[in-house]
Short mmCIF file of C-alpha atoms in Angstrom, two decimals:
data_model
loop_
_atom_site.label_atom_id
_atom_site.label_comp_id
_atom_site.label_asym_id
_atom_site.label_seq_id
_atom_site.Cartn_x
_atom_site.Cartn_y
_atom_site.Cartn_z
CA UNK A 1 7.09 -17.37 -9.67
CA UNK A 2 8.45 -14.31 -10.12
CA UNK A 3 8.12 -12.56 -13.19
CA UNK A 4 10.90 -9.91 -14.18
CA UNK A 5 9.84 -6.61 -12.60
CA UNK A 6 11.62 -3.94 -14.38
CA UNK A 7 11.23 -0.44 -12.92
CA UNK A 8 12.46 2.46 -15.82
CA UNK A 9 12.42 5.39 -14.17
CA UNK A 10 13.95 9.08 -15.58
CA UNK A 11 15.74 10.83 -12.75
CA UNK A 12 13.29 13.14 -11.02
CA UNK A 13 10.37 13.28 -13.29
CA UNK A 14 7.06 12.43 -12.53
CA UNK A 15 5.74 9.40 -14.32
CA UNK A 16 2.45 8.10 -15.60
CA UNK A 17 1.02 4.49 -17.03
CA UNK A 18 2.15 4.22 -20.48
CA UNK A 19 -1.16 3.39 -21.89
CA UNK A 20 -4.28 1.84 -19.98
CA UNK A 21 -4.72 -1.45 -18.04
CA UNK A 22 -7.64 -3.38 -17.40
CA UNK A 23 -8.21 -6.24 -14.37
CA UNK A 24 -10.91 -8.53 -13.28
CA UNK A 25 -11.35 -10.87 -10.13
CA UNK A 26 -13.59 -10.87 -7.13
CA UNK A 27 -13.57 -9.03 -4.09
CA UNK A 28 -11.05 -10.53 -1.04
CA UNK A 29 -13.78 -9.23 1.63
CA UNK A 30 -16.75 -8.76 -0.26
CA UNK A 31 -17.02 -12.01 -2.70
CA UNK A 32 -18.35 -10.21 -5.59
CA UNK A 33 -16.75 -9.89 -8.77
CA UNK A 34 -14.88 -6.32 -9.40
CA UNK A 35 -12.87 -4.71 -12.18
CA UNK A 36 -10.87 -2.36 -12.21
CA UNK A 37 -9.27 0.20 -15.18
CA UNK A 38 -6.22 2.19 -14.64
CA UNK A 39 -5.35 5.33 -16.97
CA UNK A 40 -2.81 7.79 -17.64
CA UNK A 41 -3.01 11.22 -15.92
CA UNK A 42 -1.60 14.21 -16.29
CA UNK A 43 1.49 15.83 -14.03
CA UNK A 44 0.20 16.95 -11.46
CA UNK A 45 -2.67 14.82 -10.42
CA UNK A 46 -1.67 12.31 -8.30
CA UNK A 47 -3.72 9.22 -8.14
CA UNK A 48 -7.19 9.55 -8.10
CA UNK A 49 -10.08 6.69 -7.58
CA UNK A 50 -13.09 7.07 -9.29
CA UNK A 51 -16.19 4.80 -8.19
CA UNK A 52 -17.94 4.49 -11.92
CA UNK A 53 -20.97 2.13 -10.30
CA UNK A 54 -22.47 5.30 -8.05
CA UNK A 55 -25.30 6.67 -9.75
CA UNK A 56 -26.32 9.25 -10.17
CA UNK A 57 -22.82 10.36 -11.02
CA UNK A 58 -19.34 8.80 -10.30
CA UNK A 59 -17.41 9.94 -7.17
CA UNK A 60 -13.55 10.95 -7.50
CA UNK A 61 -11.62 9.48 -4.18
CA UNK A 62 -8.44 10.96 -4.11
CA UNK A 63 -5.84 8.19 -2.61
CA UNK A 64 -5.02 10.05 -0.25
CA UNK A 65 -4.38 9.81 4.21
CA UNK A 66 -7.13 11.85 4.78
CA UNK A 67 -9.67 9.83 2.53
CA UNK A 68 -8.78 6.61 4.48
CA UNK A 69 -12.04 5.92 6.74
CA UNK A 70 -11.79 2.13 7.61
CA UNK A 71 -8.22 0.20 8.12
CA UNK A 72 -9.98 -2.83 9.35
CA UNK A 73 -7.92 -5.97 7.55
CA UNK A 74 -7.76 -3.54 4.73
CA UNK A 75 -7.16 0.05 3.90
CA UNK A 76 -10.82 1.73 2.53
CA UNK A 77 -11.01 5.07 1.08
CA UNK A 78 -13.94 7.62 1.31
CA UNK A 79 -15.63 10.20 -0.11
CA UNK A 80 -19.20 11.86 -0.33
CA UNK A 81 -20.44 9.00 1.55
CA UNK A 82 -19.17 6.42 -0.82
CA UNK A 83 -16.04 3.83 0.14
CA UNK A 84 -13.74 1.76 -1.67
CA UNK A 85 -11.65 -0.77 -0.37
CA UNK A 86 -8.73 -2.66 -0.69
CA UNK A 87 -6.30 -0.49 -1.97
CA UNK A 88 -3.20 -1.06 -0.67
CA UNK A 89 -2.09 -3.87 -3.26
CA UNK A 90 -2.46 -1.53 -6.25
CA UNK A 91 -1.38 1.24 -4.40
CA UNK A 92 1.98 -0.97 -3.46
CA UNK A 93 2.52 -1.97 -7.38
CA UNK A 94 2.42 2.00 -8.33
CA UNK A 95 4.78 3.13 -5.71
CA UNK A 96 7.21 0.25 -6.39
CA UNK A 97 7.05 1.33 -10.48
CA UNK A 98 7.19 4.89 -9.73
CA UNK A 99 3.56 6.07 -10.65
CA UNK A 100 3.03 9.57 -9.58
CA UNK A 101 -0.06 9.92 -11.60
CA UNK A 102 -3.20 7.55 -12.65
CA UNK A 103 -7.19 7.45 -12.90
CA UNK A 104 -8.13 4.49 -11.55
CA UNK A 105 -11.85 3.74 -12.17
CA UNK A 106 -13.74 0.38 -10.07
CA UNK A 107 -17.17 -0.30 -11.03
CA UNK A 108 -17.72 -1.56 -7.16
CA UNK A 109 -16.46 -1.30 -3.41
CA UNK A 110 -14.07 -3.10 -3.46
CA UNK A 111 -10.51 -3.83 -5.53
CA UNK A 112 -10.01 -7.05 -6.75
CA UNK A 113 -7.82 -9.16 -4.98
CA UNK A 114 -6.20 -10.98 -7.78
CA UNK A 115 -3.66 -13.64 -6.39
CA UNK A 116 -3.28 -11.35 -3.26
CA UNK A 117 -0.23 -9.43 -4.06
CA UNK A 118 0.79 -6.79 -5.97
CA UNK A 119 2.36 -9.00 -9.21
CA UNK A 120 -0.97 -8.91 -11.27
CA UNK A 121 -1.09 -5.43 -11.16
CA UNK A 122 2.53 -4.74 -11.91
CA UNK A 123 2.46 -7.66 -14.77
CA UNK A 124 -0.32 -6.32 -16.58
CA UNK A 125 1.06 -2.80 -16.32
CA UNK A 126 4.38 -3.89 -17.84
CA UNK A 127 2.35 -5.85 -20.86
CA UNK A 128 0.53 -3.02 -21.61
CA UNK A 129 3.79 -0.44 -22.04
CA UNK A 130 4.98 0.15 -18.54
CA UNK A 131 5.26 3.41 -17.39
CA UNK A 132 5.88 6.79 -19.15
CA UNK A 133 7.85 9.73 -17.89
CA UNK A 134 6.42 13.42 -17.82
CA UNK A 135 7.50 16.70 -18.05
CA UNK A 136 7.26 17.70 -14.26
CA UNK A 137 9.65 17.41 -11.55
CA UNK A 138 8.67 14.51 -9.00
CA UNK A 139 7.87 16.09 -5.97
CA UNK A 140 8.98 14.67 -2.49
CA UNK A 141 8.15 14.32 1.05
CA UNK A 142 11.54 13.94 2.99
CA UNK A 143 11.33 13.33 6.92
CA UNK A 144 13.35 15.74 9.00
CA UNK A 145 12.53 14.30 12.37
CA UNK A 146 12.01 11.39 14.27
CA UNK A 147 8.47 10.45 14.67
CA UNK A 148 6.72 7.58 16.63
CA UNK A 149 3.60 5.95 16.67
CA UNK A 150 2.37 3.29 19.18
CA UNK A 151 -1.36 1.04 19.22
CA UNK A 152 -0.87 -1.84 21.97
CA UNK A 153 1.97 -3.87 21.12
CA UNK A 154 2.20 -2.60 17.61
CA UNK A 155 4.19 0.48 16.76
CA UNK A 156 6.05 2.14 13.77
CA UNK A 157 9.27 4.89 14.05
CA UNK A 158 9.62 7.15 10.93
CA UNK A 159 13.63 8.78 10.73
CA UNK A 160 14.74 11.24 8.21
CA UNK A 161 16.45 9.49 5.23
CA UNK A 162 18.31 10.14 1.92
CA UNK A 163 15.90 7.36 0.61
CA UNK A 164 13.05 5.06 1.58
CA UNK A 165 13.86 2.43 3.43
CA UNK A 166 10.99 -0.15 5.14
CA UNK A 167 12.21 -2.16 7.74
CA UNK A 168 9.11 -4.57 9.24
CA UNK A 169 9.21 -7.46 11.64
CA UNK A 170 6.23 -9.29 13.12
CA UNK A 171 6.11 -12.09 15.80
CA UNK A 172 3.62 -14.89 15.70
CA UNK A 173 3.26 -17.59 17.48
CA UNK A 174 2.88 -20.25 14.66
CA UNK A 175 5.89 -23.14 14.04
CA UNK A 176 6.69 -22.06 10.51
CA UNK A 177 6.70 -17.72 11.34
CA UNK A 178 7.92 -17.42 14.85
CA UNK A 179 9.71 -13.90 14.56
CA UNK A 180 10.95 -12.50 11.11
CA UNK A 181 11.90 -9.40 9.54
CA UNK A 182 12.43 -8.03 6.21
CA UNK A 183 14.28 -5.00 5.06
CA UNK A 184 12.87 -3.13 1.71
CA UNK A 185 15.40 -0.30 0.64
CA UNK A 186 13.86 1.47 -2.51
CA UNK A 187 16.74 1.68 -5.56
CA UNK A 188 18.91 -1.32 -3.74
CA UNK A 189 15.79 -3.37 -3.07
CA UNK A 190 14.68 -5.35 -6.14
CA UNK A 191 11.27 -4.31 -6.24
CA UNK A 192 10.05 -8.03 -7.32
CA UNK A 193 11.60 -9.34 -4.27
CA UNK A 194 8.14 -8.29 -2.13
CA UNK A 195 6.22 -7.72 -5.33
CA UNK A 196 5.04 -10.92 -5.01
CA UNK A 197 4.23 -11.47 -1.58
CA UNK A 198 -0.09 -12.75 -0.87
CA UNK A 199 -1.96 -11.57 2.16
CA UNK A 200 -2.37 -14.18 4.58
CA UNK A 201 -4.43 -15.57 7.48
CA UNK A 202 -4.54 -18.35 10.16
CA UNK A 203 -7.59 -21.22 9.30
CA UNK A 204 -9.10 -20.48 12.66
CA UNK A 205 -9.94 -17.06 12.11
CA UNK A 206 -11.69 -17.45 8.74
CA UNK A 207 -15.08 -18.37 10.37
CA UNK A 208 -14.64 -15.59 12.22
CA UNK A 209 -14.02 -13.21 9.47
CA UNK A 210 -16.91 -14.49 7.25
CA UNK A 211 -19.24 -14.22 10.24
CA UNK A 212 -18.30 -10.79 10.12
CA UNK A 213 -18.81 -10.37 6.43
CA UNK A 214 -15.14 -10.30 5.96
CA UNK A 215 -12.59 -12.83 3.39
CA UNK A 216 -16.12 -13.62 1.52
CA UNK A 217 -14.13 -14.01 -1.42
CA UNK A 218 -11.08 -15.65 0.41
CA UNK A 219 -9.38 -19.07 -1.35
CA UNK A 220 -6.34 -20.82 -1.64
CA UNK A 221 -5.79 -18.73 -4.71
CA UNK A 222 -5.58 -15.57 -3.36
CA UNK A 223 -4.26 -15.85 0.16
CA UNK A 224 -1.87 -17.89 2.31
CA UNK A 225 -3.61 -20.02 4.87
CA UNK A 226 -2.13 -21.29 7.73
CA UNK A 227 -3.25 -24.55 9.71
CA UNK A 228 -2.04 -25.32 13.11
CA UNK A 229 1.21 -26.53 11.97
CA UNK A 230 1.18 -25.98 8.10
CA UNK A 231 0.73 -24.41 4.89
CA UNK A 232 -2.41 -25.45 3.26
CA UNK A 233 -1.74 -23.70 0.30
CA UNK A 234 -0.68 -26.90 -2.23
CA UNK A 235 2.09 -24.95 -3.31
CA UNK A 236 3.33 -24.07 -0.27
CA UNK A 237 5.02 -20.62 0.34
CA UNK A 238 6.47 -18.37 -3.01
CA UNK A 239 9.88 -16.83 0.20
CA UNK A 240 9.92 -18.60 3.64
CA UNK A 241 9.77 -15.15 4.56
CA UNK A 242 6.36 -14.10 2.85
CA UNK A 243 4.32 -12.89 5.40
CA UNK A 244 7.03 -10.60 6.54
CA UNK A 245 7.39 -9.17 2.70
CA UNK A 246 3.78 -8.85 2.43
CA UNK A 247 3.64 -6.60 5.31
CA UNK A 248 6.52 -4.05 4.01
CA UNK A 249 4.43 -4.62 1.04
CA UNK A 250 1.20 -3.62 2.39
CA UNK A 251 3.35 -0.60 4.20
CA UNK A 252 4.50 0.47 0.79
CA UNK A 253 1.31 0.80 -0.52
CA UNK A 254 -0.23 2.48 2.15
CA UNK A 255 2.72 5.01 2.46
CA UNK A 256 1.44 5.81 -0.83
CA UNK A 257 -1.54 7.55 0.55
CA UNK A 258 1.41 10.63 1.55
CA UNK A 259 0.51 11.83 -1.77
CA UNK A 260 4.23 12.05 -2.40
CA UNK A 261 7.57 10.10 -3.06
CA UNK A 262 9.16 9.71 0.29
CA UNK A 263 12.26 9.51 1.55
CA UNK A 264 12.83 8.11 4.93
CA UNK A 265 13.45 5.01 7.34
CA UNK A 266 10.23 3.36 8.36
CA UNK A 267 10.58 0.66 11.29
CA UNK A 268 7.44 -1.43 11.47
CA UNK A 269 6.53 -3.85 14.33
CA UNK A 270 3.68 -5.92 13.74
CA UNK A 271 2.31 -3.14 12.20
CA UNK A 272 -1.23 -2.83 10.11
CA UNK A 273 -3.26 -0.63 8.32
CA UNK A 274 -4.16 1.16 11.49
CA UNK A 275 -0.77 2.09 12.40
CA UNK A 276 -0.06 3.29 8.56
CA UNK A 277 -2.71 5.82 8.29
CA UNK A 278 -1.93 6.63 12.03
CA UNK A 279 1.77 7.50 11.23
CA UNK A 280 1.01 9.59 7.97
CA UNK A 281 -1.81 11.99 10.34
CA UNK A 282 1.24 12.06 12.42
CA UNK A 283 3.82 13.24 10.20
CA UNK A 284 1.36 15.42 8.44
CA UNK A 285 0.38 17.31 11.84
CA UNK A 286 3.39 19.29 12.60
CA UNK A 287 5.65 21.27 9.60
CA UNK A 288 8.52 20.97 11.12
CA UNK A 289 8.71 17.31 11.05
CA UNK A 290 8.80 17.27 7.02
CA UNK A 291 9.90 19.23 3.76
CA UNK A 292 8.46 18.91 0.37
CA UNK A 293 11.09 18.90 -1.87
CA UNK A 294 10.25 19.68 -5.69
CA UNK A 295 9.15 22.46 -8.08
CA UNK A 296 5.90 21.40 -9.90
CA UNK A 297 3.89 20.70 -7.28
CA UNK A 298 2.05 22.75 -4.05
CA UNK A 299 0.67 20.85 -1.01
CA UNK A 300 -1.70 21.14 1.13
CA UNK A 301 -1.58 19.45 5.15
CA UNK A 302 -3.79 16.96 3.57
CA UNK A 303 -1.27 15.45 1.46
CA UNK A 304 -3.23 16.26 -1.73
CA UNK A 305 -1.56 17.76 -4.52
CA UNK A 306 -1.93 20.46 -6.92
CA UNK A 307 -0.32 22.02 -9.75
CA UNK A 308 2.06 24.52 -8.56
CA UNK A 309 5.64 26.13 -8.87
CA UNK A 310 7.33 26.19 -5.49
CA UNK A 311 9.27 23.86 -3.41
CA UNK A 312 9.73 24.09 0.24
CA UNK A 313 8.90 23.41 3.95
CA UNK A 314 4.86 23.10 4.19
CA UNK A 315 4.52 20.61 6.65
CA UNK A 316 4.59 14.85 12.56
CA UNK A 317 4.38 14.86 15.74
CA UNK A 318 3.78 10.92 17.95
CA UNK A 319 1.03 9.51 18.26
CA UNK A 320 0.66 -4.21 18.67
CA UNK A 321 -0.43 -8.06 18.23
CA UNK A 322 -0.84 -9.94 14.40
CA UNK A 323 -4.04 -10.91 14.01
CA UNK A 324 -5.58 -12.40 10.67
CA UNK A 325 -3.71 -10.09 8.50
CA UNK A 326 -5.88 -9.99 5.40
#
């Protein structure tokens, strides 16, 4: 289906949206309908969430590790009390362009799902201008030891790297998934190869899930479903390795939440949200397991950034089973 993702990018500048995008679609969790409208930002401010529907006055989220407050089937953000969910899609389709900086404002709690993977976002983006280079050096995280994570049978192992490389494998015990793995290496790695890959879920847990409030909003148009034996999506699945690429995919986009480009090797084993965030507080706990590398922006252990002029050393030390992976 794949559209032709083209990824312009001047060497080691920051980069913002060329002009602004707007989307519309309903929640994946929630059911109710959400928009969402992405803007340029300045060098220097990372990507910020702003929750326009709070009264009395809109709330800034930061997209950052230490904003994340719920990783349950999704990644949800926080601040001042108020949440927003769902962000890992959008999240994915800016990291994969190169987006260092964007307001994104969402007049509700959640982000829409759209067709469940990050190609809306990256489509409407390109139609609207792409992206737009600034005058600031891009500023990167780069891994300088090995760091491990570990949650039941699901773990993750960050390396140093001279690049990003995401290397995820899950095991299910289903006829048509069985045991795959998929190997994303940013710059070698057409981005469109995962760009396109939906969220998924079994049919057995989607009672389940609703019971819970959760996939209120689920369909056949915005997730994969999987029977007993089957597909029950009419047209079937877009790689026969989808799942797989939606996880790196869902990794990407999370990894986002650094705050920073990143280079290093990521190996993912049936890895979620909760693993994600749990790596990132990992490698963000000790200095010595990380350097920022750049001149136009500080940091702070919280992986926010700031405008600055220094690069440097400022600062992870170590910390299971595929469910419905919504």
């Amino acid at each position: 289906m794949l559209y032709s993702c083209v990824v312009k990018k001047s060497s080691g500048l920051q980069h913002t949206l060329a002009a602004p995008v707007q989307l519309e679609g309903v929640g994946l969790h929630s059911g109710k309908p959400a928009r969402v409208r992405l803007f340029p930002a300045p060098a220097g401010h990372g990507i910020q969430f702003v929750r326009t529907d709070n009264i009395p006055a809109p709330v800034e989220i930061p997209a950052t590790y230490a904003h994340v407050v719920n990783t349950r089937l999704a990644t949800t953000l926080g601040n001042r009390g108020v949440t927003l969910s769902t962000v890992e899609h959008l999240l994915a389709a800016l990291a994969g362009l190169g987006v260092d900086n964007a307001r994104i404002e969402v007049d509700g709690p959640e982000m829409p799902i759209l067709d469940g993977s990050s190609a809306p976002f990256i489509q409407a983006i390109q139609q609207a201008g792409g992206i737009a280079s600034q005058s600031l050096q891009r500023v990167t995280l780069a891994l300088r030891r090995k760091v491990e994570v570990q949650l039941g049978d699901k773990w993750a192992v960050a390396e140093p790297s001279s690049r990003l490389e995401i290397h995820g494998s899950i095991e299910w015990d289903h006829p048509l998934i069985g045991r795959q793995e998929y190997h994303y290496v940013e710059g070698v790695t057409p981005f469109a190869a995962i760009a396109d890959s939906r969220t998924f879920c079994q049919l057995k847990d989607v009672e389940a899930m609703q019971r819970m409030g959760l996939a209120l909003g689920g369909t056949l148009d915005n997730a994969v479903v999987l029977s007993e034996d089957g597909i029950l999506n009419p047209g079937g699945l877009r790689h026969p390795d989808e799942l797989v690429r939606h996880k790196v995919l869902d990794a990407l986009g999370d990894f986002k939440l650094s705050g920073y480009a990143i280079q290093g090797y990521f190996r993912l084993h049936r890895s979620g949200h909760d693993v994600h965030s749990q790596l990132l507080k990992a490698i963000f706990a000790q200095p010595e397991n990380y350097e920022i590398i750049g001149q136009s922006v500080g940091s702070t252990s919280t992986g926010t950034q700031s405008v600055g002029s220094s690069a440097g050393r400022v600062g992870v030390g170590s910390t299971g089973r595929l469910a419905a992976a919504f």
